[in-house]
XYZ file of C-alpha atoms in Angstrom:
102
model
C -26.923 -38.633 -20.267
C -25.346 -39.298 -16.878
C -22.128 -37.532 -17.818
C -24.098 -34.504 -19.077
C -25.945 -34.200 -15.766
C -22.666 -34.554 -13.866
C -21.042 -31.869 -16.054
C -23.945 -29.472 -15.460
C -23.738 -30.121 -11.708
C -19.989 -29.466 -11.710
C -20.479 -26.231 -13.653
C -23.152 -25.078 -11.196
C -20.921 -25.775 -8.188
C -18.013 -23.981 -9.851
C -20.248 -20.967 -10.623
C -21.472 -20.846 -7.004
C -17.866 -20.943 -5.773
C -16.900 -18.135 -8.155
C -19.877 -16.058 -7.014
C -18.900 -16.596 -3.367
C -15.307 -15.516 -4.108
C -16.501 -12.374 -5.885
C -18.910 -11.588 -3.038
C -16.114 -11.865 -0.482
C -13.967 -9.452 -2.494
C -16.758 -6.874 -2.542
C -16.717 -6.762 1.275
C -13.710 -4.440 1.291
C -12.476 -1.844 -1.142
C -9.238 -1.380 0.813
C -7.010 -3.314 3.217
C -5.493 -2.188 6.508
C -1.711 -2.118 6.890
C -2.017 -5.343 8.936
C -3.600 -7.111 5.949
C -6.746 -9.181 5.532
C -6.808 -12.768 6.786
C -10.155 -14.421 7.291
C -11.779 -17.810 6.691
C -15.148 -19.481 7.028
C -17.757 -21.741 5.510
C -20.895 -21.007 3.540
C -23.422 -23.417 2.006
C -20.960 -26.311 1.749
C -18.026 -24.194 0.582
C -14.927 -23.443 2.659
C -13.288 -20.092 1.951
C -10.160 -18.228 2.917
C -9.126 -14.640 2.226
C -5.508 -13.609 2.653
C -3.462 -10.630 1.602
C 0.146 -9.595 1.365
C 1.857 -6.350 0.388
C 2.255 -6.033 -3.370
C 5.797 -5.104 -4.287
C 6.120 -1.997 -6.411
C 8.966 0.276 -7.375
C 6.670 3.320 -7.388
C 7.649 5.719 -4.597
C 5.233 8.576 -5.282
C 3.438 9.411 -1.982
C 0.246 10.076 -3.993
C 0.143 6.452 -5.146
C -1.378 4.139 -2.518
C 0.433 1.087 -1.223
C -1.191 -1.983 -2.755
C -2.005 -5.381 -1.283
C -2.529 -8.555 -3.287
C -5.724 -10.185 -2.016
C -6.416 -13.841 -2.747
C -9.671 -15.691 -2.154
C -9.670 -19.487 -2.185
C -12.966 -21.345 -2.252
C -13.034 -25.139 -1.978
C -15.752 -27.759 -1.957
C -16.103 -31.526 -1.860
C -17.042 -33.191 -5.157
C -17.554 -36.861 -4.351
C -14.179 -38.062 -3.122
C -12.308 -35.085 -4.632
C -11.740 -31.595 -3.297
C -12.201 -28.856 -5.874
C -10.861 -25.318 -5.484
C -10.807 -22.003 -7.258
C -8.693 -18.991 -6.446
C -9.344 -15.364 -7.352
C -6.661 -12.706 -6.902
C -6.905 -8.926 -7.109
C -5.218 -5.795 -5.805
C -6.633 -3.479 -3.145
C -5.161 -0.191 -1.873
C -3.981 0.100 1.703
C -6.420 2.025 3.866
C -4.921 5.141 5.400
C -5.518 5.640 9.122
C -7.732 8.603 9.993
C -5.897 11.642 11.326
C -4.845 10.883 14.904
C -6.106 7.286 14.835
C -5.675 3.782 13.521
C -7.324 2.331 10.417
C -10.036 -0.220 11.110
């Protein structure tokens, strides 16, 4: 019974970490040319978002430049650190005419 309770607890913590990672990704639908680098803590979870240009051989000016965005969420589980990582692609945000992208 003890191992079942521990397994359920681990699954709940993993699900919360996955939900946090997904929530962080919904904050932005595009990335500035400078990238996205941010970190913080929430409800016992440490998180970090980082991006880098995604290499592509497509040179069509109609196709947006892409950035690979990774979210790492970690938490303490007894004496072990657990972590999940979610990765996706986001288009680069174009600056407004006559200005810089925010």
